[in-house]
CSV table of C-alpha atoms and ligand atoms in Angstrom, one decimal:
chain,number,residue,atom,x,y,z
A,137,UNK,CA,2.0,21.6,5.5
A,138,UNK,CA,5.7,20.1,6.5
A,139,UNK,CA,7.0,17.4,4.2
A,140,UNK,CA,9.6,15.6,6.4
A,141,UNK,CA,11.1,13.8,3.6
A,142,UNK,CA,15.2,12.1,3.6
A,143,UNK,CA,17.8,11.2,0.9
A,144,UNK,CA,18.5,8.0,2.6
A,145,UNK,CA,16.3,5.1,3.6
A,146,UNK,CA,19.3,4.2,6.3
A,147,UNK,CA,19.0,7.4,8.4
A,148,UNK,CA,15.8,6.0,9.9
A,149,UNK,CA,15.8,5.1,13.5
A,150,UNK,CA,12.4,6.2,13.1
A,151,UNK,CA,9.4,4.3,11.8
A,152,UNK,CA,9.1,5.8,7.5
A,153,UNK,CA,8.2,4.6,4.4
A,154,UNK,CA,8.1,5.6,0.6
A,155,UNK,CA,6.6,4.1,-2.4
A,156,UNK,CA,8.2,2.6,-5.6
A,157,UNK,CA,5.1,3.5,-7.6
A,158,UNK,CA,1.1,3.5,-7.2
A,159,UNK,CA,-1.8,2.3,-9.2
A,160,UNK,CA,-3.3,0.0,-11.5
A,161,UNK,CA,-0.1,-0.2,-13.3
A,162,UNK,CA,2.2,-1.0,-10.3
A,163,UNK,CA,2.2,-1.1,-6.6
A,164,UNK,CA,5.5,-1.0,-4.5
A,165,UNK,CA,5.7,0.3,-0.8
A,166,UNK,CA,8.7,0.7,0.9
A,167,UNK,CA,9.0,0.4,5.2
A,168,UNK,CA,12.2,1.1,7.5
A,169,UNK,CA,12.4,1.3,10.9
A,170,UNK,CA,15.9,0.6,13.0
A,171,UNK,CA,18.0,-1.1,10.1
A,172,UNK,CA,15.0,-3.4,9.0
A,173,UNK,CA,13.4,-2.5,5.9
A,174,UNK,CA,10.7,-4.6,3.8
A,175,UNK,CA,8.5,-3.8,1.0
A,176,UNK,CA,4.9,-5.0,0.5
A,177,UNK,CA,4.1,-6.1,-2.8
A,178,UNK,CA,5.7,-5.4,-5.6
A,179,UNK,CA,4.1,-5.3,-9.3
A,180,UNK,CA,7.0,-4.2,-11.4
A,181,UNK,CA,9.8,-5.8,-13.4
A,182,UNK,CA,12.7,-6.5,-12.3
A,183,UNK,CA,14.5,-4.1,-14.0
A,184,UNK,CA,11.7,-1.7,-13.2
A,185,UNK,CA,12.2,-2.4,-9.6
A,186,UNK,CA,15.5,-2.1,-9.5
A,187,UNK,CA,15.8,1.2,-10.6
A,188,UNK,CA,12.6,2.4,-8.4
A,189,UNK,CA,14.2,0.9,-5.9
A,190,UNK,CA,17.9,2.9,-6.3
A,191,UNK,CA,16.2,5.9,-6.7
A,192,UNK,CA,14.5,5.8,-3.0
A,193,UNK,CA,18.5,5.0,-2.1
A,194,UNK,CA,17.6,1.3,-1.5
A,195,UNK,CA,19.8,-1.8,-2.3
A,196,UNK,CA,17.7,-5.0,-2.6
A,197,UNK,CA,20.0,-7.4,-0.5
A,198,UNK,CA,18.9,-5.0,2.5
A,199,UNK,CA,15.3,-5.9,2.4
A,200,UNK,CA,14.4,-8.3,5.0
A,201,UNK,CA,11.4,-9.6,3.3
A,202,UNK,CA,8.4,-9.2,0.8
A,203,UNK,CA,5.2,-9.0,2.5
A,204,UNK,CA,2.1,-9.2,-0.1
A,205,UNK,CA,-1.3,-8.5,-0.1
A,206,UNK,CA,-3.2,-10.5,-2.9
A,207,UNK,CA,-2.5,-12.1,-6.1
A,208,UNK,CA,-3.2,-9.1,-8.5
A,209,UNK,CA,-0.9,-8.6,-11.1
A,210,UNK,CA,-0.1,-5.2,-10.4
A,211,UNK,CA,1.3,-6.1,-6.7
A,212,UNK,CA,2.6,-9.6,-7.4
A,213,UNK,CA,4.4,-9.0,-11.2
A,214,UNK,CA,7.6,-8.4,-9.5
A,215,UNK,CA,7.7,-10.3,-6.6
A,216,UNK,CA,9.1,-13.7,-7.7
A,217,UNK,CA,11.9,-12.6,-9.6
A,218,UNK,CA,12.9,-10.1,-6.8
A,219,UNK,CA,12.7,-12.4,-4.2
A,220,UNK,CA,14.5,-15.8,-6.3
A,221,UNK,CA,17.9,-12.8,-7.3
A,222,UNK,CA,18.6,-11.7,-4.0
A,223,UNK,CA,17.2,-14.5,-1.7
A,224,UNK,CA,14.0,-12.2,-0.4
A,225,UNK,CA,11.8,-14.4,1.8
A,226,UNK,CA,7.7,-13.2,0.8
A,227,UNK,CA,5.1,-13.7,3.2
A,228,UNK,CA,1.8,-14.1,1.8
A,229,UNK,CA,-1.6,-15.7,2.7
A,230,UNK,CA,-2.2,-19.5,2.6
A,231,UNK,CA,-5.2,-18.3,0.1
A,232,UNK,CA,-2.6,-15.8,-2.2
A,233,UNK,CA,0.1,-18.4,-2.1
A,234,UNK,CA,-2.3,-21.1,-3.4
A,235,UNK,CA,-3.4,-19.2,-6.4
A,236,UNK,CA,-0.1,-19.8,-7.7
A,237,UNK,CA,1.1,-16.7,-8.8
A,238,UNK,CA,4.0,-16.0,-7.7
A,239,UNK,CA,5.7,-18.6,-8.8
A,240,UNK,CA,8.8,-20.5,-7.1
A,241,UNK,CA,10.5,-18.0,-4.0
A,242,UNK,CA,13.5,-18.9,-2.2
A,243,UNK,CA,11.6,-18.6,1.0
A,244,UNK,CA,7.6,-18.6,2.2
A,245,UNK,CA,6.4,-17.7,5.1
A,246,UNK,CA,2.6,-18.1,5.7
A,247,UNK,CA,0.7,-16.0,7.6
A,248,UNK,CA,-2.3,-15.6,9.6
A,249,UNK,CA,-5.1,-13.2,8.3
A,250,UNK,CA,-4.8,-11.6,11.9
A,251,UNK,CA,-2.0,-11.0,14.5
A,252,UNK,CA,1.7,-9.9,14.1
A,253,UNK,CA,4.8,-10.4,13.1
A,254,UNK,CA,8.1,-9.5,14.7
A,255,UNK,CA,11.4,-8.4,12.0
A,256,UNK,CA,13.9,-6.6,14.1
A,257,UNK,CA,12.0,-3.8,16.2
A,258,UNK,CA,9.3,-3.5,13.5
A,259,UNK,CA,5.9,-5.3,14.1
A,260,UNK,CA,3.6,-5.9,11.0
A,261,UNK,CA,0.2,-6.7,11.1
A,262,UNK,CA,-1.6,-8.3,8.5
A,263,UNK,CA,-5.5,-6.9,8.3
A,264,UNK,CA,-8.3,-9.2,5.8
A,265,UNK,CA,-10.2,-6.2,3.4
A,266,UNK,CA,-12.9,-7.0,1.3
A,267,UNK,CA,-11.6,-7.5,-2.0
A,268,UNK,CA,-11.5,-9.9,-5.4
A,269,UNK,CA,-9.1,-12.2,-4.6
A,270,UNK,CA,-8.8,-14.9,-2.5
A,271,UNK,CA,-7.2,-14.0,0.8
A,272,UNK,CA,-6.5,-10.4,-0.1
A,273,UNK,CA,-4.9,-8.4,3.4
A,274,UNK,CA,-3.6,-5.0,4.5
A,275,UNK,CA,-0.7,-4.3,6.6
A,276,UNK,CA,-0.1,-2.2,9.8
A,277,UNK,CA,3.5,-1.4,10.7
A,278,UNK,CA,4.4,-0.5,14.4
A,279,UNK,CA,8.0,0.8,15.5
A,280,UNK,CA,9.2,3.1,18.0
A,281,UNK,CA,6.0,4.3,19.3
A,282,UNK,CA,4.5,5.0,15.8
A,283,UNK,CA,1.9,3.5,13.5
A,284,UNK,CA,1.4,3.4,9.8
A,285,UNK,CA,-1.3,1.9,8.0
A,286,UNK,CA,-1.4,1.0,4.6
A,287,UNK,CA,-5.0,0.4,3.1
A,288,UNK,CA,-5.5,-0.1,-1.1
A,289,UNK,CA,-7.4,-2.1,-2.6
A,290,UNK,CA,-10.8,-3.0,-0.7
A,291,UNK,CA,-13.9,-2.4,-1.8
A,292,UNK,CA,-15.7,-1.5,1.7
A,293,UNK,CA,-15.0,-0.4,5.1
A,294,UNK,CA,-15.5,-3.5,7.3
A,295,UNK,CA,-15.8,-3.1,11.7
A,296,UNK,CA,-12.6,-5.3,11.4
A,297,UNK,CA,-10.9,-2.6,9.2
A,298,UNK,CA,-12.1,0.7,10.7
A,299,UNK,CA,-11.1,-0.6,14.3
A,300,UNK,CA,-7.8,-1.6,13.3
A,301,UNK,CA,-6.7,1.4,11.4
A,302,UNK,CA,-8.0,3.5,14.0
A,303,UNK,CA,-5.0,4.5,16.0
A,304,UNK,CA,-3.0,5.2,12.8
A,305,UNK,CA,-0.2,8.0,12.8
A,306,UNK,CA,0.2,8.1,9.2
A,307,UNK,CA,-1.3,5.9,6.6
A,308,UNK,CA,-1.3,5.3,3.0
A,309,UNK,CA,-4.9,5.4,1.7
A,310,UNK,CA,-6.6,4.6,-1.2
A,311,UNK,CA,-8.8,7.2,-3.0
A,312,UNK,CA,-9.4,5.1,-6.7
A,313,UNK,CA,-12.4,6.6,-8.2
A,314,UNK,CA,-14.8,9.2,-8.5
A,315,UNK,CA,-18.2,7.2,-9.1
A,316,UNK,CA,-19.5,9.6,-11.4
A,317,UNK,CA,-16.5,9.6,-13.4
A,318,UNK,CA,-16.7,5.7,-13.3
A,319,UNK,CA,-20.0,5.2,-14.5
A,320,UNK,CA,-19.6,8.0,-17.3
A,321,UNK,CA,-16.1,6.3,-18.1
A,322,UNK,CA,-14.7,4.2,-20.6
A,323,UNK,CA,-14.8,0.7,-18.7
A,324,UNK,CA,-17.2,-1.8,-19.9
A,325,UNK,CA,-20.1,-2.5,-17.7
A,326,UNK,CA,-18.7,-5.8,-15.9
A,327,UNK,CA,-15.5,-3.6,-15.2
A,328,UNK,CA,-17.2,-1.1,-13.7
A,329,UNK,CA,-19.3,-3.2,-11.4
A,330,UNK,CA,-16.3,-5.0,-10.1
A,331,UNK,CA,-14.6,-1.8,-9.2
A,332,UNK,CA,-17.4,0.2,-7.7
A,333,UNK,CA,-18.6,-3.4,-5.8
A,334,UNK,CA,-17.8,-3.7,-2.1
A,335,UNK,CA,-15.0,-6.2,-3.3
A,336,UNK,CA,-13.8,-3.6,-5.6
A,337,UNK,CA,-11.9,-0.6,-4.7
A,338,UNK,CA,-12.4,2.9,-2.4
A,339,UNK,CA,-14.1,5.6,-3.3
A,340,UNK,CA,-13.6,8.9,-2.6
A,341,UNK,CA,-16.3,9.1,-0.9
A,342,UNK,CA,-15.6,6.0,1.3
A,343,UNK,CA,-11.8,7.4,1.8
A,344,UNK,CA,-13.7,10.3,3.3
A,345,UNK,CA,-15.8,8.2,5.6
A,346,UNK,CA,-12.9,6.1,6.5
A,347,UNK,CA,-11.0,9.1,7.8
A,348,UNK,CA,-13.6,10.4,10.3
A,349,UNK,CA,-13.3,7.4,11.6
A,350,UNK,CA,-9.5,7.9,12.7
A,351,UNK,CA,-9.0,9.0,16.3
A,352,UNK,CA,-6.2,11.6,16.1
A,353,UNK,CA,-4.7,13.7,13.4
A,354,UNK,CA,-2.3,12.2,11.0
A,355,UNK,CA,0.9,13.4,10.5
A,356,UNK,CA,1.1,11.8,6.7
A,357,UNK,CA,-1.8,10.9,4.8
A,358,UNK,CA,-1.0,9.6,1.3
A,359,UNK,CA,-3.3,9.2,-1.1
A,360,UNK,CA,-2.9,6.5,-3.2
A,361,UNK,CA,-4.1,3.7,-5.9
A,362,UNK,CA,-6.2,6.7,-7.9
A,363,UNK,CA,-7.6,5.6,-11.1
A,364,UNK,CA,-6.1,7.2,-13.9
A,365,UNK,CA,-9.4,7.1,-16.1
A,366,UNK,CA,-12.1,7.1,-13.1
A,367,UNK,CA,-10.1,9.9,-10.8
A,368,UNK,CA,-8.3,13.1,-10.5
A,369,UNK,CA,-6.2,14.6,-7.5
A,370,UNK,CA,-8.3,17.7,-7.9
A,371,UNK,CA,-11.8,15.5,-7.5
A,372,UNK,CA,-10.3,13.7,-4.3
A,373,UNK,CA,-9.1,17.0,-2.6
A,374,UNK,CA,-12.9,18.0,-3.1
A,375,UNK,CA,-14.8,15.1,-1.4
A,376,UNK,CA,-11.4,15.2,0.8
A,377,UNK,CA,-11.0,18.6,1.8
A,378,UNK,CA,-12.4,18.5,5.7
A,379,UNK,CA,-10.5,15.7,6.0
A,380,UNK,CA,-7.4,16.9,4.2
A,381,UNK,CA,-7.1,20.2,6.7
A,382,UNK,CA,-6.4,18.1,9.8
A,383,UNK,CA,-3.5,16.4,8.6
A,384,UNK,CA,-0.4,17.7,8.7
A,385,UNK,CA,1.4,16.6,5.3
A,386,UNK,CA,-1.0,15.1,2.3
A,387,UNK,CA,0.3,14.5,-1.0
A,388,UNK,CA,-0.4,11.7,-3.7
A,389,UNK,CA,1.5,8.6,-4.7
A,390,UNK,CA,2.0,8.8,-8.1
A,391,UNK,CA,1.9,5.8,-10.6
A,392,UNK,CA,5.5,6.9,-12.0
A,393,UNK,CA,7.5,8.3,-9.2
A,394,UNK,CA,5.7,6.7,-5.9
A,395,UNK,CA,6.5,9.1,-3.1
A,396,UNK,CA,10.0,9.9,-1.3
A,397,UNK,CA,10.9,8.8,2.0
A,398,UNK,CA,8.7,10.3,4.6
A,399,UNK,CA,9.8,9.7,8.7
A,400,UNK,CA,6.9,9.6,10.8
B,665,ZN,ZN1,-4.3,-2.9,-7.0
B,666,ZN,ZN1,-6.4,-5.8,-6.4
C-alpha cells in the first residue's frame, strides 16, 4: 500500500484531489490539476469551510469554481455563502438550480446532465445517478492523462454509470451502508426505505459490484459517504476485500478530517 499524499495543493502538475470532509453531515471534495483547482459541493459553514479548506493548504480565492451535485443539504449548506465572499462561480443542474437552494451566487453556470467542461487543462464531466433529488449528477475529472471519478450518493448502478466510470484511475466511492445494519438500525421505516431504495444510497454490496466492473487497477480508491449508524470501515473491508487487494492505496474519507491530498 503507497499513500502518495503532499503538503501543498499547488505542487500539482498532476491530476489530485482531497476531501474537506465526508458523510451525512458534510460533503466537500477538493480537485487540482495544472494551477486550476475546484471543489464539488460543499455542505459546511462558512467558517467550517474555511478552516477545512486551510488545512488541505487551500486559499478560497484560488478556486476556479463550485461544481455541485444535488440539492441536499449536506453538499449545498456551504455553497452560497462560499461562492457570494470570494466571487466562486457554481455550476449546477438546470433541475438543482431550480429547487432553490442555494440561494443568490455571484455566478451560474448551467450544465448539461452529459458532456464536458473545459477549466484550464482539467476536463469535468458531469454523469446523471439515480438519486432523490431532482437532477442529482456525478463528476469525472480528466487531466494530464489521468482520470478520477467521484461517485456518492446514488442508489443503483445504472449502464450509463458503470460505462462511464469504467476507465477510472482513481475514484472516490461510496460504501454508505451495511443492509443488515440498516434494517436492524435506528432509522424509522420511511428512512430506511429511502436509503436502501435504488434512489437512495450504495451499498456495500453494490460498491463491490461496481468495482468488478472497473477495467484496470486503481491507483486510489477512497471510500467514502459511510453511514455512521448503518456502517463500519471494518464491514466495508469485508464485502470489499477482493476488491480492496487490487488497488494500490485504499483508505476512508472520514466525516471530520476528509482525506489529504493524494496525486494520481
Ligand atoms: Zn449526501
Ligand atoms: Zn443526497
Amino acid at each position: 500500500m503507497i499513500v502518495t499524499s503532499c503538503r501543498s495543493s499547488f505542487e500539482f502538475q498532476s491530476l489530485a484531489f482531497s476531501s474537506l470532509g465526508s458523510g451525512s453531515k458534510g460533503n466537500g471534495t477538493l480537485i487540482s490539476h495544472a494551477g486550476t483547482q475546484v471543489l464539488v459541493d460543499c455542505g459546511f459553514t462558512l467558517k467550517e469551510t474555511e478552516r477545512r479548506l486551510s488545512r488541505l493548504d487551500v486559499s478560497p480565492e484560488k478556486l476556479s469554481a463550485i461544481f455541485v451535485t444535488h440539492e441536499h443539504s449536506d453538499h449545498i449548506n456551504g455553497v452560497g455563502p462560499l461562492a457570494r465572499k470570494y466571487g466562486i462561480p457554481v455550476y449546477l443542474t438546470a433541475g438543482t438550480w431550480h429547487t432553490g437552494r442555494i440561494g443568490e451566487v455571484p455566478r451560474v453556470e448551467l450544465i448539461p446532465g452529459h458532456g464536458s467542461i473545459q477549466l484550464g487543462e482539467l476536463i469535468i464531466s458531469p454523469v446523471a445517478v439515480p438519486h432523490d433529488a431532482r437532477e442529482p449528477v456525478q463528476y469525472i475529472f480528466q487531466g494530464g492523462g489521468k482520470t478520477l471519478g467521484v461517485l456518492t450518493d446514488l442508489g443503483s448502478l445504472t449502464q450509463q454509470v458503470t460505462d462511464h466510470y469504467a476507465d477510472c484511475d482513481a475514484l472516490v466511492l461510496e460504501a454508505n451502508h451495511c443492509p443488515v445494519m440498516l434494517d436492524n438500525g435506528p432509522y424509522p421505516e420511511s428512512l430506511k426505505q429511502r436509503v436502501g431504495s435504488d434512489w437512495g444510497h450504495l451499498s456495500n454490496q453494490q460498491a463491490a459490484a461496481f468495482l468488478k466492473t472497473l477495467v484496470k487497477p486503481l491507483k486510489h480508491l477512497v471510500l467514502a459517504h459511510l453511514s455512521e449508524q448503518n456502517n463500519s470501515p471494518a464491514k466495508v473491508e469485508q464485502v470489499l476485500k477482493a476488491q480492496i487487494q487490487k488497488a494500490e492505496n485504499v483508505l476512508f474519507a472520514c466525516q471530520h478530517q476528509g482525506f489529504n491530498w493524494l496525486s494520481i
